Short mmCIF file of C-alpha atoms and ligand atoms in Angstrom, two decimals:
data_model
loop_
_atom_site.label_atom_id
_atom_site.label_comp_id
_atom_site.label_asym_id
_atom_site.label_seq_id
_atom_site.Cartn_x
_atom_site.Cartn_y
_atom_site.Cartn_z
CA UNK A 1 52.62 27.28 -69.69
CA UNK A 2 51.77 25.91 -73.13
CA UNK A 3 53.09 27.61 -76.17
CA UNK A 4 51.44 29.36 -79.00
CA UNK A 5 49.04 31.33 -76.90
CA UNK A 6 49.25 34.99 -75.73
CA UNK A 7 48.50 35.40 -72.20
CA UNK A 8 48.07 38.61 -69.74
CA UNK A 9 49.78 38.71 -66.51
CA UNK A 10 48.15 40.53 -63.38
CA UNK A 11 50.48 41.83 -60.87
CA UNK A 12 49.60 43.14 -57.34
CA UNK A 13 53.02 44.94 -56.20
CA UNK A 14 54.14 46.13 -52.84
CA UNK A 15 55.63 42.92 -51.72
CA UNK A 16 59.38 42.32 -50.90
CA UNK A 17 61.11 39.48 -52.84
CA UNK A 18 62.80 36.87 -50.79
CA UNK A 19 64.32 33.52 -51.61
CA UNK A 20 66.36 31.59 -54.07
CA UNK A 21 66.01 30.84 -57.91
CA UNK A 22 68.01 28.46 -60.04
CA UNK A 23 68.19 30.35 -63.39
CA UNK A 24 67.18 28.79 -66.75
CA UNK A 25 69.77 28.31 -69.54
CA UNK A 26 70.47 31.19 -71.78
CA UNK A 27 68.20 31.81 -74.82
CA UNK A 28 71.11 33.68 -76.77
CA UNK A 29 73.59 30.88 -76.36
CA UNK A 30 71.05 28.05 -76.96
CA UNK A 31 69.62 29.44 -80.21
CA UNK A 32 73.11 29.72 -82.33
CA UNK A 33 74.29 26.50 -80.63
CA UNK A 34 71.02 24.70 -82.02
CA UNK A 35 71.90 26.21 -85.42
CA UNK A 36 75.41 24.57 -85.11
CA UNK A 37 74.03 21.25 -84.76
CA UNK A 38 73.26 21.29 -88.47
CA UNK A 39 77.00 20.85 -88.95
CA UNK A 40 77.47 18.00 -86.76
CA UNK A 41 77.51 14.27 -87.47
CA UNK A 42 75.46 12.23 -84.92
CA UNK A 43 73.40 13.22 -82.09
CA UNK A 44 73.62 16.30 -79.64
CA UNK A 45 72.25 16.55 -76.44
CA UNK A 46 71.87 20.02 -74.88
CA UNK A 47 71.34 20.02 -71.10
CA UNK A 48 69.64 22.97 -69.47
CA UNK A 49 68.23 24.20 -72.94
CA UNK A 50 65.45 26.51 -71.91
CA UNK A 51 62.01 25.70 -72.74
CA UNK A 52 60.94 28.99 -74.28
CA UNK A 53 58.99 30.04 -77.47
CA UNK A 54 62.04 30.97 -79.26
CA UNK A 55 63.69 27.71 -78.75
CA UNK A 56 60.57 25.88 -79.89
CA UNK A 57 60.37 28.05 -82.90
CA UNK A 58 63.92 27.18 -83.78
CA UNK A 59 63.25 23.57 -83.08
CA UNK A 60 60.25 23.52 -85.68
CA UNK A 61 62.40 25.27 -88.21
CA UNK A 62 65.55 22.91 -87.61
CA UNK A 63 63.32 19.90 -87.76
CA UNK A 64 61.90 21.08 -90.91
CA UNK A 65 65.57 21.69 -92.52
CA UNK A 66 66.76 18.58 -91.03
CA UNK A 67 64.12 16.37 -92.53
CA UNK A 68 62.96 15.13 -89.04
CA UNK A 69 59.96 15.85 -86.81
CA UNK A 70 59.64 15.76 -82.98
CA UNK A 71 59.49 11.89 -83.02
CA UNK A 72 62.34 11.34 -85.26
CA UNK A 73 64.66 14.20 -84.76
CA UNK A 74 64.99 17.07 -82.27
CA UNK A 75 63.01 17.20 -79.26
CA UNK A 76 63.06 17.78 -75.54
CA UNK A 77 63.82 14.75 -73.44
CA UNK A 78 64.06 14.30 -69.65
CA UNK A 79 67.67 14.97 -70.03
CA UNK A 80 67.72 18.13 -72.33
CA UNK A 81 67.12 18.96 -76.06
CA UNK A 82 68.05 16.22 -78.24
CA UNK A 83 69.11 17.32 -81.68
CA UNK A 84 69.68 14.99 -84.77
CA UNK A 85 69.14 15.63 -88.41
CA UNK A 86 68.71 13.25 -91.43
CA UNK A 87 69.61 15.68 -94.26
CA UNK A 88 69.81 19.33 -94.64
CA UNK A 89 67.86 21.22 -96.93
CA UNK A 90 68.60 24.88 -97.45
CA UNK A 91 65.01 26.30 -97.59
CA UNK A 92 63.68 26.81 -94.09
CA UNK A 93 59.91 27.23 -93.65
CA UNK A 94 58.96 30.79 -94.90
CA UNK A 95 56.10 31.62 -92.43
CA UNK A 96 58.48 30.62 -89.60
CA UNK A 97 61.24 32.75 -90.73
CA UNK A 98 59.05 35.61 -91.19
CA UNK A 99 57.92 35.28 -87.65
CA UNK A 100 61.12 34.73 -85.92
CA UNK A 101 64.09 37.02 -86.76
CA UNK A 102 66.72 34.76 -85.13
CA UNK A 103 66.08 32.30 -87.74
CA UNK A 104 68.80 34.26 -89.71
CA UNK A 105 71.42 32.61 -87.49
CA UNK A 106 70.69 29.43 -89.78
CA UNK A 107 72.24 30.93 -92.86
CA UNK A 108 75.90 30.30 -92.16
CA UNK A 109 75.11 26.70 -91.17
CA UNK A 110 72.98 26.14 -94.23
CA UNK A 111 75.61 27.69 -96.67
CA UNK A 112 78.20 25.18 -95.12
CA UNK A 113 76.03 22.03 -95.18
CA UNK A 114 73.35 22.33 -97.96
CA UNK A 115 75.57 24.76 -99.97
CA UNK A 116 72.76 27.13 -100.26
CA UNK A 117 70.01 28.94 -98.43
CA UNK A 118 66.95 30.89 -99.49
CA UNK A 119 64.86 32.55 -96.72
CA UNK A 120 62.84 35.71 -96.51
CA UNK A 121 64.46 38.95 -95.87
CA UNK A 122 63.58 39.68 -92.09
CA UNK A 123 61.44 42.84 -92.15
CA UNK A 124 61.40 45.78 -89.68
CA UNK A 125 61.43 45.01 -85.93
CA UNK A 126 59.80 46.75 -82.97
CA UNK A 127 63.12 47.54 -81.44
CA UNK A 128 64.58 49.16 -84.49
CA UNK A 129 66.24 48.57 -87.83
CA UNK A 130 68.18 45.09 -87.76
CA UNK A 131 70.09 44.93 -91.31
CA UNK A 132 72.16 41.94 -92.45
CA UNK A 133 74.55 43.75 -94.51
CA UNK A 134 77.61 42.29 -92.23
CA UNK A 135 76.27 38.77 -92.63
CA UNK A 136 76.16 39.06 -96.31
CA UNK A 137 79.49 41.01 -96.66
CA UNK A 138 81.01 38.26 -94.59
CA UNK A 139 79.62 35.30 -96.37
CA UNK A 140 81.21 36.81 -99.45
CA UNK A 141 84.57 37.09 -97.92
CA UNK A 142 84.31 33.35 -97.42
CA UNK A 143 83.59 32.72 -101.08
CA UNK A 144 79.65 32.78 -101.08
CA UNK A 145 77.30 34.58 -103.50
CA UNK A 146 74.50 36.16 -101.89
CA UNK A 147 71.73 38.24 -103.45
CA UNK A 148 68.24 39.50 -102.59
CA UNK A 149 65.44 38.32 -104.96
CA UNK A 150 61.88 39.20 -104.49
CA UNK A 151 62.31 39.76 -100.76
CA UNK A 152 64.08 36.45 -100.35
CA UNK A 153 67.79 36.46 -99.50
CA UNK A 154 69.62 33.62 -101.46
CA UNK A 155 73.16 32.36 -100.93
CA UNK A 156 75.19 29.99 -102.77
CA UNK A 157 78.59 28.28 -101.97
CA UNK A 158 80.28 25.44 -103.58
CA UNK A 159 83.00 24.77 -101.08
CA UNK A 160 83.38 27.85 -98.63
CA UNK A 161 86.88 29.22 -98.58
CA UNK A 162 88.71 30.56 -95.62
CA UNK A 163 88.71 34.42 -95.61
CA UNK A 164 89.25 37.63 -93.57
CA UNK A 165 86.30 39.96 -92.52
CA UNK A 166 86.59 42.90 -90.33
CA UNK A 167 83.20 43.68 -88.75
CA UNK A 168 82.22 47.55 -89.14
CA UNK A 169 80.45 47.17 -85.59
CA UNK A 170 80.91 43.93 -83.37
CA UNK A 171 77.48 42.28 -84.29
CA UNK A 172 76.59 39.14 -82.39
CA UNK A 173 74.45 37.39 -84.95
CA UNK A 174 76.69 38.17 -88.01
CA UNK A 175 79.82 36.93 -86.02
CA UNK A 176 77.72 33.57 -85.09
CA UNK A 177 76.80 33.26 -88.80
CA UNK A 178 80.41 33.51 -90.03
CA UNK A 179 81.58 31.27 -87.33
CA UNK A 180 79.16 28.57 -88.47
CA UNK A 181 80.28 28.98 -92.01
CA UNK A 182 83.91 29.18 -91.31
CA UNK A 183 84.12 26.03 -89.22
CA UNK A 184 83.47 23.92 -92.45
CA UNK A 185 85.36 26.14 -94.86
CA UNK A 186 88.57 25.13 -96.67
CA UNK A 187 91.49 26.82 -94.79
CA UNK A 188 91.71 29.56 -92.23
CA UNK A 189 89.51 32.28 -91.62
CA UNK A 190 90.15 35.46 -89.72
CA UNK A 191 87.63 37.91 -88.12
CA UNK A 192 88.44 41.25 -86.69
CA UNK A 193 86.47 43.68 -84.47
CA UNK A 194 84.29 40.61 -83.28
CA UNK A 195 81.61 40.76 -80.69
CA UNK A 196 82.95 39.58 -77.29
CA UNK A 197 79.43 38.56 -75.68
CA UNK A 198 79.61 35.57 -73.38
CA UNK A 199 77.09 33.93 -75.84
CA UNK A 200 79.79 34.14 -78.54
CA UNK A 201 82.26 32.37 -76.18
CA UNK A 202 79.77 29.58 -75.56
CA UNK A 203 79.10 28.97 -79.11
CA UNK A 204 82.98 28.67 -79.92
CA UNK A 205 83.31 26.49 -76.80
CA UNK A 206 80.61 24.27 -78.21
CA UNK A 207 82.11 24.07 -81.49
CA UNK A 208 85.54 23.26 -80.12
CA UNK A 209 84.12 20.47 -77.99
CA UNK A 210 82.53 19.07 -81.26
CA UNK A 211 86.08 19.08 -82.99
CA UNK A 212 86.40 22.56 -84.47
CA UNK A 213 89.36 24.71 -84.31
CA UNK A 214 88.50 28.16 -83.08
CA UNK A 215 90.84 30.76 -81.34
CA UNK A 216 90.22 34.02 -79.60
CA UNK A 217 86.69 33.69 -78.50
CA UNK A 218 85.85 36.71 -76.16
CA UNK A 219 88.50 38.77 -77.79
CA UNK A 220 88.21 40.94 -80.76
CA UNK A 221 90.11 38.69 -83.23
CA UNK A 222 88.93 35.24 -83.79
CA UNK A 223 90.80 32.62 -86.02
CA UNK A 224 88.99 29.70 -87.44
CA UNK A 225 90.46 26.49 -89.14
CA UNK A 226 87.99 24.52 -91.33
CA UNK A 227 87.23 21.05 -90.49
CA UNK A 228 85.96 18.20 -92.58
CA UNK A 229 83.88 16.39 -89.88
CA UNK A 230 82.51 17.84 -86.45
CA UNK A 231 80.83 15.32 -83.97
CA UNK A 232 77.43 15.43 -81.90
CA UNK A 233 78.25 16.00 -78.24
CA UNK A 234 76.56 16.51 -74.87
CA UNK A 235 76.71 20.15 -73.90
CA UNK A 236 75.38 22.23 -70.95
CA UNK A 237 73.88 25.61 -71.81
CA UNK A 238 75.04 28.28 -69.23
CA UNK A 239 72.53 30.36 -67.27
CA UNK A 240 70.98 33.31 -68.70
CA UNK A 241 72.48 36.58 -67.97
CA UNK A 242 69.55 38.68 -69.16
CA UNK A 243 67.04 36.72 -67.01
CA UNK A 244 69.35 37.09 -64.02
CA UNK A 245 69.67 40.75 -64.56
CA UNK A 246 65.94 41.09 -65.00
CA UNK A 247 65.41 39.23 -61.66
CA UNK A 248 68.15 41.47 -60.09
CA UNK A 249 66.36 44.51 -61.15
CA UNK A 250 63.18 43.16 -59.75
CA UNK A 251 64.56 42.92 -56.33
CA UNK A 252 65.86 46.50 -56.67
CA UNK A 253 62.46 47.80 -57.40
CA UNK A 254 60.56 45.66 -55.00
CA UNK A 255 62.86 45.65 -52.20
CA UNK A 256 64.11 42.30 -50.65
CA UNK A 257 66.80 39.62 -50.60
CA UNK A 258 67.21 37.24 -53.59
CA UNK A 259 69.81 34.47 -54.35
CA UNK A 260 70.22 33.36 -57.89
CA UNK A 261 72.03 30.45 -58.81
CA UNK A 262 73.29 28.82 -62.11
CA UNK A 263 74.76 32.03 -63.25
CA UNK A 264 78.53 33.20 -63.72
CA UNK A 265 78.33 36.43 -61.97
CA UNK A 266 81.23 37.83 -64.31
CA UNK A 267 78.76 37.91 -67.13
CA UNK A 268 76.82 40.54 -65.15
CA UNK A 269 79.66 42.73 -64.07
CA UNK A 270 78.08 45.90 -65.53
CA UNK A 271 74.77 45.44 -64.16
CA UNK A 272 76.09 44.50 -60.75
CA UNK A 273 77.97 47.80 -60.94
CA UNK A 274 74.86 49.91 -61.86
CA UNK A 275 72.80 48.24 -59.25
CA UNK A 276 75.37 49.01 -56.57
CA UNK A 277 75.42 52.69 -57.61
CA UNK A 278 71.71 52.70 -57.00
CA UNK A 279 72.25 51.50 -53.51
CA UNK A 280 71.63 47.71 -53.91
CA UNK A 281 74.11 45.20 -52.03
CA UNK A 282 75.37 42.70 -54.51
CA UNK A 283 77.68 39.73 -53.33
CA UNK A 284 78.90 37.35 -56.00
CA UNK A 285 80.55 33.96 -55.91
CA UNK A 286 82.15 32.70 -59.19
CA UNK A 287 83.07 29.24 -57.77
CA UNK A 288 79.56 28.22 -57.17
CA UNK A 289 77.94 30.58 -59.92
CA UNK A 290 75.86 32.58 -57.38
CA UNK A 291 74.61 36.21 -57.00
CA UNK A 292 72.91 37.47 -53.98
CA UNK A 293 71.15 40.91 -54.27
CA UNK A 294 69.64 42.86 -51.24
CA UNK A 295 67.81 45.97 -51.56
CA UNK A 296 65.93 48.20 -49.11
CA UNK A 297 63.65 49.18 -51.90
CA UNK A 298 65.04 52.89 -51.85
CA UNK A 299 66.94 53.77 -54.95
CA UNK A 300 69.19 56.51 -56.14
CA UNK A 301 69.15 57.37 -59.88
CA UNK A 302 72.19 56.71 -62.01
CA UNK A 303 72.71 59.85 -64.05
CA UNK A 304 73.35 58.38 -67.49
CA UNK A 305 73.06 54.87 -69.22
CA UNK A 306 74.31 54.43 -72.76
CA UNK A 307 74.03 50.79 -74.31
CA UNK A 308 76.88 49.22 -76.05
CA UNK A 309 78.56 45.95 -77.18
CA UNK A 310 79.74 43.73 -74.32
CA UNK A 311 81.33 44.15 -71.71
CA UNK A 312 79.12 47.29 -71.68
CA UNK A 313 75.50 47.73 -70.76
CA UNK A 314 73.37 45.54 -72.64
CA UNK A 315 70.53 47.00 -74.75
CA UNK A 316 68.56 43.73 -73.56
CA UNK A 317 68.80 45.30 -69.97
CA UNK A 318 68.04 48.68 -71.04
CA UNK A 319 64.00 48.39 -70.48
CA UNK A 320 64.51 46.73 -67.04
CA UNK A 321 66.85 49.75 -65.92
CA UNK A 322 64.15 51.97 -67.32
CA UNK A 323 61.57 50.47 -65.12
CA UNK A 324 64.00 50.85 -61.94
CA UNK A 325 64.82 54.40 -63.06
CA UNK A 326 60.93 55.26 -62.73
CA UNK A 327 61.04 54.57 -59.04
CA UNK A 328 64.48 56.04 -58.31
CA UNK A 329 65.41 59.43 -56.44
CA UNK A 330 66.66 61.66 -59.23
CA UNK A 331 66.88 61.63 -63.12
CA UNK A 332 68.37 59.04 -65.42
CA UNK A 333 69.12 59.96 -69.10
CA UNK A 334 69.05 56.55 -71.19
CA UNK A 335 70.49 56.34 -74.66
CA UNK A 336 70.28 53.15 -76.62
CA UNK A 337 73.22 53.16 -78.98
CA UNK A 338 72.36 49.58 -80.36
CA UNK A 339 68.83 49.67 -81.42
CA UNK A 340 67.94 53.31 -81.85
CA UNK A 341 64.07 52.86 -81.40
CA UNK A 342 64.12 50.69 -78.21
CA UNK A 343 62.12 53.09 -75.97
CA UNK A 344 58.60 51.94 -76.16
CA UNK A 345 58.99 50.74 -72.55
CA UNK A 346 59.09 54.56 -71.75
CA UNK A 347 55.84 55.25 -73.03
CA UNK A 348 54.23 51.97 -71.20
CA UNK A 349 55.76 53.13 -67.94
CA UNK A 350 54.19 56.61 -68.46
CA UNK A 351 50.56 55.08 -68.47
CA UNK A 352 51.57 53.91 -64.98
CA UNK A 353 52.49 57.54 -64.07
CA UNK A 354 56.15 57.51 -64.69
CA UNK A 355 57.79 60.89 -65.32
CA UNK A 356 59.21 60.44 -69.09
CA UNK A 357 60.76 63.09 -71.08
CA UNK A 358 63.01 63.04 -74.13
CA UNK A 359 66.05 65.01 -75.18
CA UNK A 360 67.26 64.29 -78.70
CA UNK A 361 67.58 60.67 -79.09
CA UNK A 362 67.80 59.89 -75.33
CA UNK A 363 64.91 59.29 -72.86
CA UNK A 364 64.86 60.81 -69.58
CA UNK A 365 63.25 59.42 -66.58
CA UNK A 366 62.65 61.06 -63.48
CA UNK A 367 61.96 58.80 -60.63
CA UNK A 368 58.83 58.96 -58.38
CA UNK A 369 58.10 57.60 -55.00
CA UNK A 370 55.27 55.73 -56.36
CA UNK A 371 53.53 54.78 -59.75
CA UNK A 372 49.88 53.71 -60.16
CA UNK A 373 48.23 50.57 -61.39
CA UNK A 374 46.76 50.30 -65.06
CA UNK A 375 46.88 48.22 -68.14
CA UNK A 376 50.14 48.12 -70.10
CA UNK A 377 51.22 46.34 -73.25
CA UNK A 378 54.24 44.18 -73.72
CA UNK A 379 55.40 45.61 -77.01
CA UNK A 380 58.55 43.28 -77.24
CA UNK A 381 60.16 40.54 -75.03
CA UNK A 382 62.21 42.71 -72.63
CA UNK A 383 59.59 45.41 -72.61
CA UNK A 384 57.39 42.75 -71.41
CA UNK A 385 59.79 41.78 -68.54
CA UNK A 386 60.44 45.31 -67.58
CA UNK A 387 56.84 46.25 -67.21
CA UNK A 388 56.48 42.99 -65.04
CA UNK A 389 59.03 44.15 -62.51
CA UNK A 390 57.65 47.62 -62.45
CA UNK A 391 54.49 46.41 -61.47
CA UNK A 392 56.00 44.63 -58.54
CA UNK A 393 56.76 48.15 -57.18
CA UNK A 394 53.24 49.52 -57.43
CA UNK A 395 50.66 49.11 -54.57
CA UNK A 396 47.72 48.27 -56.79
CA UNK A 397 46.80 46.16 -59.79
CA UNK A 398 48.64 46.12 -62.93
CA UNK A 399 47.76 44.06 -66.06
CA UNK A 400 50.34 43.47 -68.76
CA UNK A 401 48.89 42.28 -72.02
CA UNK A 402 50.64 40.37 -74.84
CA UNK A 403 52.85 38.43 -72.44
CA UNK A 404 53.45 35.81 -75.26
CA UNK A 405 56.56 38.00 -75.93
CA UNK A 406 57.93 37.54 -72.55
CA UNK A 407 57.43 33.71 -73.25
CA UNK A 408 60.02 34.13 -76.03
CA UNK A 409 62.53 34.26 -73.47
CA UNK A 410 61.67 33.40 -70.03
CA UNK A 411 60.66 29.90 -69.28
CA UNK A 412 57.83 31.14 -66.81
CA UNK A 413 58.30 34.63 -65.30
CA UNK A 414 55.13 34.29 -63.11
CA UNK A 415 56.44 30.95 -61.77
CA UNK A 416 59.96 32.44 -60.92
CA UNK A 417 58.57 35.72 -59.38
CA UNK A 418 55.78 33.79 -57.30
CA UNK A 419 58.54 31.74 -56.00
CA UNK A 420 60.33 34.81 -54.70
CA UNK A 421 56.96 35.91 -52.98
CA UNK A 422 55.38 37.99 -55.65
CA UNK A 423 51.70 38.33 -56.15
CA UNK A 424 51.45 37.59 -59.75
CA UNK A 425 48.76 35.47 -61.84
CA UNK A 426 48.66 34.25 -65.46
CA UNK A 427 45.43 35.36 -67.08
CA UNK A 428 45.54 33.38 -70.26
CA UNK A 429 43.60 34.15 -73.52
CA UNK A 430 44.14 32.39 -76.89
CA UNK A 431 45.72 34.71 -79.59
CA UNK A 432 48.27 34.68 -82.18
CA UNK A 433 51.76 34.88 -80.76
CA UNK A 434 52.45 37.76 -83.08
CA UNK A 435 55.60 38.70 -85.10
CA UNK A 436 58.79 38.16 -83.23
C1 UD1 B 1 71.79 39.78 -80.57
C2 UD1 B 1 70.87 39.23 -79.56
C3 UD1 B 1 69.98 40.29 -78.86
C4 UD1 B 1 70.95 41.33 -78.53
C5 UD1 B 1 71.82 41.94 -79.75
C6 UD1 B 1 72.76 43.06 -79.15
C7 UD1 B 1 70.35 36.88 -80.24
C8 UD1 B 1 69.55 36.13 -80.64
N1 UD1 B 1 70.04 38.22 -80.12
O1 UD1 B 1 71.02 40.36 -81.54
O2 UD1 B 1 69.18 39.80 -77.94
O3 UD1 B 1 70.00 42.51 -78.30
O4 UD1 B 1 72.54 40.80 -80.19
O5 UD1 B 1 73.49 42.65 -78.04
O6 UD1 B 1 71.67 36.60 -79.73
N2 UD1 B 1 73.92 45.60 -87.42
C9 UD1 B 1 74.09 45.98 -88.72
N3 UD1 B 1 74.30 45.17 -89.92
C10 UD1 B 1 74.35 43.69 -89.70
C11 UD1 B 1 74.14 43.03 -88.36
C12 UD1 B 1 74.07 44.27 -87.15
O7 UD1 B 1 74.08 47.18 -89.02
O8 UD1 B 1 74.52 43.05 -90.53
C13 UD1 B 1 73.87 46.44 -86.31
C14 UD1 B 1 72.43 46.39 -85.79
O9 UD1 B 1 71.43 47.18 -86.62
C15 UD1 B 1 72.48 46.80 -84.38
C16 UD1 B 1 74.20 46.35 -84.09
O10 UD1 B 1 74.61 45.99 -85.30
O11 UD1 B 1 72.50 48.22 -84.34
C17 UD1 B 1 74.08 45.01 -83.16
O12 UD1 B 1 73.39 44.10 -83.56
P1 UD1 B 1 73.39 42.58 -83.53
O13 UD1 B 1 74.69 42.42 -82.45
O14 UD1 B 1 73.83 41.88 -84.85
O15 UD1 B 1 72.15 41.92 -82.90
P2 UD1 B 1 71.55 40.67 -83.14
O16 UD1 B 1 72.72 39.63 -83.48
O17 UD1 B 1 70.61 40.74 -84.17
#
């Protein structure tokens, strides 16, 4: 697939999924690690970096602030993503930052290298409010000055100083930003109530291999000692747990027998437990990073699912589990405690005949034996993925529009599912990729 185009997918469901897939590298690990390379001297090579829209968008922004282009700086090579920067400028491209919210992960690295940043304050988002107050308060704790001017967020730091910050809530992005600032600060920083997501562990692992002193990744307290110099390295991005979870849910819906490689099973313990409760068989082998899932296509509903920080149920798997619930026997009440308006998938599933209700701020899905085909809209990345896997369970034709959203996080969902035996086709049409 090329990038920069919106496309539609056409799915004719009713086929079981069978076969083996090697999973792509993790989007949410790759993005902050790309930002981290702004802090390093010399070249970095990221093996298994996924070739997805979000990575391409980050690449363009990083080449802009790093004074390079795809020929002189960062680009995909046969071995992976090569990253190299000539100089660091603290003002990333305005339009790109407006389109791509994860550009906010650049703030910490820009403060630590250019000594300042100026970027648009990211606006609302289709999955709910996404404020940056913890990022800002955390930067202040490291000696930076941050203010909002005419819709722009502007930060200044001479030399950042080690400091202390306790997160009011374990935010992934805010911790990543503070880690990137703290590894170049003068002295020691301590962060409490930290996010424990595997992607935080990956970022810390990368920084340590580049020469940083970081202790406690994966626990709720992280200590960082600032370093003067960090060096470019070769690093392999681990497999994507959300892509793995999506294909596990696909198998649960369609029925079948699927083997997934390049994934640390421990990262999916919560999803594995839920799928076992629905009646799937799941076998994992951490020594060879493999998950096998078997489903006879008849599922029991799990009564209640509530999203939360890792190791809890990930909000990024909530839409896919909603799709599964639409086919299960019984009712499932779903509450998203991380992003309060992440329920658009439910309304799209309703267009396919799903039984959807609400109760306060929860959505209740009562499973039906079958849904019917139709045209539905991918309103965001994981909603799009959820609609595709729902379509696999429908005997009939389903068209999913605005699939560029899916390409933000999945290298090629059509290629992957076709490899497992699904009847799924791209229907490409040129359009703007929209606000991500
Ligand atoms: C990251 C992931 C995203 C995932 C999310 C939660 C990336 C690129 N994105 O997003 O896929 O869904 O974690 O696991 O890795 N909050 C504040 N103030 C802040 C920051 C966050 O109130 O300054 C709140 C948010 O509104 C949200 C919660 O904290 O309710 C968690 O958000 P956060 O962990 O920051 O999500 P992201 O880092 O944006």
